[in-house]
Amino acid sequence: MEKKNAIITGADGGMGREITLALAEAGYHVIMLCYSAQMGEDCIRELRKKTDRGEMEVMQVDLSSMKSVEQVADQIIARGKPINLLMNNAGMLARQLVRTEDGFEKTVAVNYVAPYFLTRKLLPLMHCGSRVVSMISCSYVKGKLGPHFFSHGKEGEFSRIPVYSNTKLALWYFTSELARRVRNRGILVNAADPGIVSTEIIRMHKWFDVLTDHIYRPFIRTPRQGADMAIRLLLDPDFQQVSGGVFHSGRQKKVRRKFSRPEKMLALWNETENRLKQMGHVLLD
């Protein structure tokens, strides 16, 4: 029997490690997409102390570069093996405005454009029963997408938290629109909200952060707790019939109407596709 295949971005991060471990434990061949190949290999060595099941391999990718995303996707496509699970887990929060080689604000590139592009590239390898899960954030409800989203992350002066929120709203729009488009193919597409998790992203560097950390630390989840919803969406039979939702703590969350407008989702989809095509990237469904 051919082993089932799973792909996860940011596999060597806090929640990424937990998801990778769960997928390996479930017997999957896990392709770990990591910025640093060395850190990915170190991660495998640590995870092998916890499980001898499944297979894990590292593929290096820079998610801020669409050329790098396309290269790793083409390598996976060349193998011709079906993809059972795709976990868009990687995320970042830039502290200042940085534009990538493609002209995208860096947080936008990593948190939104890369998962859009990677998922679109890999869709032909997916089939009825395949699952796609994207890690969003409760902060998406603070998001607002303006005309300078791709190049600046937000309108006006750069501010990291609003930019991060905007990318998570964009990722939710993509998740919802993709779920609609592939529903007839039996591919399940959902978003996981991990809550506030103790990862590198929430570490701040301003004078008030020590007090904030002291007040909120008891409510911050561990990486395993934060990863739990994504793991369930990927593996749990209870979620093999649901698609197009946001899930948190085992339940589907109600999405406010202002974040469920099909015309906004379609507009963002088309603009993203057009930008990638203008850069010479090939997209298939």
Coordinates of C-alpha atoms in Angstrom, one line a residue:
M1 CA 0.0 0.0 0.0
E2 CA 1.4 3.4 -1.0
K3 CA 2.1 5.7 1.9
K4 CA 0.0 8.8 2.1
N5 CA 1.7 12.2 1.6
A6 CA 1.4 15.3 3.6
I7 CA 3.1 18.7 3.2
I8 CA 3.5 21.4 5.8
T9 CA 5.1 24.8 5.6
G10 CA 7.1 26.1 8.6
A11 CA 7.5 22.6 9.8
D12 CA 10.4 23.4 12.1
G13 CA 8.5 26.1 14.1
G14 CA 6.6 25.6 17.4
M15 CA 3.3 24.5 16.0
G16 CA 4.9 23.1 12.9
R17 CA 6.8 20.6 14.9
E18 CA 3.7 19.5 16.7
I19 CA 1.7 19.1 13.5
T20 CA 4.6 17.3 11.8
L21 CA 4.8 14.9 14.7
A22 CA 1.1 14.1 14.6
L23 CA 1.2 13.5 10.9
A24 CA 4.2 11.2 11.2
E25 CA 2.5 9.4 14.1
A26 CA -0.5 8.8 11.8
G27 CA 1.8 7.1 9.3
Y28 CA 2.2 9.8 6.7
H29 CA 5.2 10.7 4.5
V30 CA 5.7 14.3 5.6
I31 CA 7.4 16.8 3.4
M32 CA 8.6 19.5 5.7
L33 CA 9.0 22.9 3.9
C34 CA 11.5 24.9 5.9
Y35 CA 13.4 28.1 5.4
S36 CA 16.5 26.5 6.8
A37 CA 17.3 22.9 5.7
Q38 CA 19.6 22.5 8.6
M39 CA 16.9 23.5 11.1
G40 CA 14.5 21.1 9.4
E41 CA 17.0 18.2 9.8
D42 CA 17.6 19.1 13.4
C43 CA 13.8 19.1 13.9
I44 CA 13.6 15.5 12.4
R45 CA 16.3 14.3 14.8
E46 CA 14.3 15.7 17.8
L47 CA 11.0 14.3 16.5
R48 CA 12.6 10.8 16.0
K49 CA 13.1 10.7 19.8
K50 CA 9.3 10.8 20.1
T51 CA 8.1 8.6 17.2
D52 CA 9.5 5.9 14.9
R53 CA 6.5 6.0 12.6
G54 CA 6.0 7.7 9.3
E55 CA 8.6 9.3 7.1
M56 CA 9.9 12.9 7.3
E57 CA 12.0 14.7 4.8
V58 CA 13.0 18.4 4.5
M59 CA 12.7 20.6 1.4
Q60 CA 14.1 24.1 1.6
V61 CA 12.0 27.0 0.5
D62 CA 12.0 30.8 1.0
L63 CA 8.3 31.7 1.2
S64 CA 9.1 35.4 0.7
S65 CA 10.3 34.5 -2.9
M66 CA 7.7 33.3 -5.4
K67 CA 10.5 31.9 -7.5
S68 CA 11.5 29.7 -4.6
V69 CA 7.9 28.7 -4.0
E70 CA 7.5 27.7 -7.6
Q71 CA 10.7 25.7 -7.6
V72 CA 9.8 23.6 -4.6
A73 CA 6.3 23.1 -5.9
D74 CA 7.7 22.0 -9.3
Q75 CA 9.9 19.5 -7.5
I76 CA 7.0 18.0 -5.7
I77 CA 4.9 18.0 -8.9
A78 CA 7.6 16.1 -10.7
R79 CA 7.3 13.2 -8.3
G80 CA 3.7 12.7 -9.5
K81 CA 2.5 11.4 -6.2
P82 CA -0.9 12.4 -4.9
I83 CA -1.2 14.9 -2.0
N84 CA -3.5 13.9 0.8
L85 CA -2.8 16.8 3.2
L86 CA -1.5 20.3 2.8
M87 CA -0.9 22.4 5.9
N88 CA -0.2 26.1 5.3
N89 CA 1.3 26.7 8.7
A90 CA 4.2 29.1 8.2
G91 CA 3.8 32.7 9.2
M92 CA 5.8 35.8 10.2
L93 CA 5.4 39.3 11.5
A94 CA 7.8 41.9 10.1
R95 CA 8.8 44.7 12.4
Q96 CA 9.4 47.2 9.6
L97 CA 8.5 47.6 6.0
V98 CA 10.5 45.2 3.9
R99 CA 9.7 44.6 0.2
T100 CA 10.6 41.3 -1.4
E101 CA 12.3 40.7 -4.8
D102 CA 8.7 40.4 -6.2
G103 CA 7.6 43.8 -4.8
F104 CA 5.4 42.4 -2.1
E105 CA 5.5 43.6 1.5
K106 CA 7.3 40.7 3.2
T107 CA 4.6 39.7 5.7
V108 CA 2.1 39.7 2.9
A109 CA 4.4 37.5 0.8
V110 CA 5.0 34.9 3.5
N111 CA 1.6 34.8 5.2
Y112 CA -0.7 35.2 2.1
V113 CA 0.8 35.1 -1.4
A114 CA 3.0 32.1 -0.7
P115 CA 0.2 29.8 0.6
Y116 CA -2.0 31.0 -2.2
F117 CA 0.6 30.2 -4.8
L118 CA 1.8 26.9 -3.3
T119 CA -1.8 25.6 -2.9
R120 CA -2.7 26.6 -6.4
K121 CA 0.4 24.9 -7.8
L122 CA -0.3 21.7 -6.0
L123 CA -4.0 21.4 -6.6
P124 CA -3.6 19.1 -9.6
L125 CA -2.1 16.5 -7.2
M126 CA -5.1 16.6 -4.9
H127 CA -8.2 14.3 -5.1
C128 CA -11.4 13.5 -3.4
G129 CA -10.7 13.3 0.3
S130 CA -7.6 15.5 0.2
R131 CA -7.5 18.2 2.9
V132 CA -6.1 21.7 2.9
V133 CA -5.8 23.6 6.2
S134 CA -4.5 27.1 6.6
M135 CA -3.5 28.6 9.9
I136 CA -5.2 32.0 10.3
S137 CA -5.6 34.0 13.5
C138 CA -8.4 35.5 15.5
S139 CA -6.8 38.9 14.5
Y140 CA -8.3 38.5 11.0
V141 CA -11.4 40.3 12.3
K142 CA -9.3 43.4 12.6
G143 CA -8.1 43.1 9.0
K144 CA -8.9 45.6 6.2
L145 CA -7.6 45.2 2.7
G146 CA -6.9 48.4 0.8
P147 CA -5.4 49.2 -2.6
H148 CA -1.8 49.1 -1.1
F149 CA -2.2 45.7 0.6
F150 CA 0.3 43.9 -1.6
S151 CA 3.1 46.5 -1.6
H152 CA 2.7 48.0 1.9
G153 CA 0.5 45.6 3.8
K154 CA -1.9 48.4 4.8
E155 CA -2.9 51.9 4.1
G156 CA -0.8 54.7 5.6
E157 CA 2.2 54.3 7.9
F158 CA 3.5 50.7 8.4
S159 CA 2.4 49.0 11.6
R160 CA 3.2 45.4 12.1
I161 CA 0.1 44.2 14.0
P162 CA -2.4 45.7 11.5
V163 CA -0.4 44.3 8.6
Y164 CA -0.4 40.8 10.2
S165 CA -4.1 41.0 10.7
N166 CA -4.6 42.0 7.1
T167 CA -2.6 39.0 5.9
K168 CA -4.7 36.6 8.0
L169 CA -7.9 38.1 6.6
A170 CA -6.6 37.6 3.1
L171 CA -5.7 34.0 3.9
W172 CA -9.2 33.5 5.2
Y173 CA -10.7 35.0 2.0
F174 CA -8.5 32.6 -0.1
T175 CA -9.5 29.6 2.1
S176 CA -13.2 30.3 1.7
E177 CA -13.0 31.0 -2.1
L178 CA -10.9 27.9 -2.6
A179 CA -13.3 25.7 -0.7
R180 CA -16.1 26.9 -2.9
R181 CA -14.2 26.2 -6.1
V182 CA -13.1 22.6 -5.2
R183 CA -16.2 21.5 -3.4
N184 CA -17.3 19.4 -6.4
R185 CA -14.0 17.6 -6.4
G186 CA -14.4 16.5 -2.8
I187 CA -11.3 18.4 -1.6
L188 CA -11.8 19.8 1.9
V189 CA -10.5 23.3 2.7
N190 CA -10.6 24.9 6.1
A191 CA -9.0 27.5 8.4
A192 CA -7.7 26.8 11.9
D193 CA -7.5 29.5 14.5
P194 CA -4.9 28.5 17.1
G195 CA -5.7 31.2 19.6
I196 CA -2.8 33.1 21.1
V197 CA 0.2 30.8 21.1
S198 CA 3.6 31.1 22.7
T199 CA 5.8 31.3 19.5
E200 CA 8.4 33.7 18.2
I201 CA 5.7 35.8 16.5
I202 CA 4.2 37.1 19.8
R203 CA 7.6 38.2 21.3
M204 CA 7.6 42.0 21.3
H205 CA 10.4 44.5 22.0
K206 CA 8.8 47.5 23.5
W207 CA 8.8 48.8 27.1
F208 CA 5.1 47.8 27.8
D209 CA 5.5 44.2 26.6
V210 CA 6.9 42.9 29.9
L211 CA 3.7 44.0 31.7
T212 CA 1.6 42.7 28.9
D213 CA 3.4 39.4 29.0
H214 CA 2.9 39.1 32.8
I215 CA -0.9 39.7 32.5
Y216 CA -1.6 37.5 29.5
R217 CA 0.9 34.7 29.8
P218 CA -1.5 32.5 31.8
F219 CA -3.9 32.6 28.9
I220 CA -1.4 31.9 26.1
R221 CA -1.4 28.4 24.7
T222 CA 1.4 26.1 24.2
P223 CA 2.4 25.2 20.7
R224 CA 0.7 21.8 21.1
Q225 CA -2.5 23.4 22.3
G226 CA -2.4 25.9 19.4
A227 CA -1.7 23.1 16.9
D228 CA -4.6 20.9 18.1
M229 CA -7.3 22.4 15.9
A230 CA -5.2 22.1 12.7
I231 CA -4.3 18.5 13.6
R232 CA -7.9 17.6 14.0
L233 CA -8.9 19.2 10.8
L234 CA -6.2 17.3 9.0
L235 CA -6.7 13.9 10.6
D236 CA -10.0 13.6 12.5
P237 CA -12.8 11.6 10.8
D238 CA -15.3 14.0 12.5
F239 CA -14.1 16.7 10.0
Q240 CA -14.1 14.7 6.8
Q241 CA -17.3 16.3 5.6
V242 CA -16.8 19.9 6.5
S243 CA -15.3 22.6 4.2
G244 CA -15.0 26.4 4.0
G245 CA -15.1 27.1 7.7
V246 CA -13.0 28.7 10.5
F247 CA -12.4 26.4 13.5
H248 CA -11.2 27.0 17.0
S249 CA -11.1 24.8 20.1
G250 CA -12.9 21.9 18.3
R251 CA -15.8 24.0 17.0
Q252 CA -16.7 25.9 13.9
K253 CA -16.8 29.6 14.5
K254 CA -19.4 31.9 13.0
V255 CA -17.9 34.3 10.5
R256 CA -19.4 37.7 10.6
R257 CA -21.2 38.8 7.4
K258 CA -18.6 41.5 6.6
F259 CA -16.0 38.8 6.3
S260 CA -18.1 36.5 4.2
R261 CA -18.7 38.6 1.1
P262 CA -18.1 36.5 -2.0
E263 CA -17.4 39.5 -4.2
K264 CA -14.4 40.6 -2.0
M265 CA -13.0 37.0 -1.9
L266 CA -13.3 36.8 -5.7
A267 CA -11.7 40.2 -6.2
L268 CA -8.7 39.3 -4.1
W269 CA -8.4 35.9 -5.8
N270 CA -8.4 37.5 -9.2
E271 CA -5.9 40.2 -8.3
T272 CA -3.5 37.7 -6.7
E273 CA -3.7 35.5 -9.7
N274 CA -3.1 38.3 -12.1
R275 CA -0.1 39.6 -10.2
L276 CA 1.5 36.1 -10.2
K277 CA 0.7 35.6 -13.9
Q278 CA 2.3 39.0 -14.7
M279 CA 5.4 37.7 -13.0
G280 CA 5.4 34.8 -15.4
H281 CA 4.2 32.1 -13.0
V282 CA 2.0 29.3 -14.3
L283 CA -1.2 28.5 -12.4
L284 CA -3.5 25.5 -12.9
D285 CA -6.6 24.3 -11.1

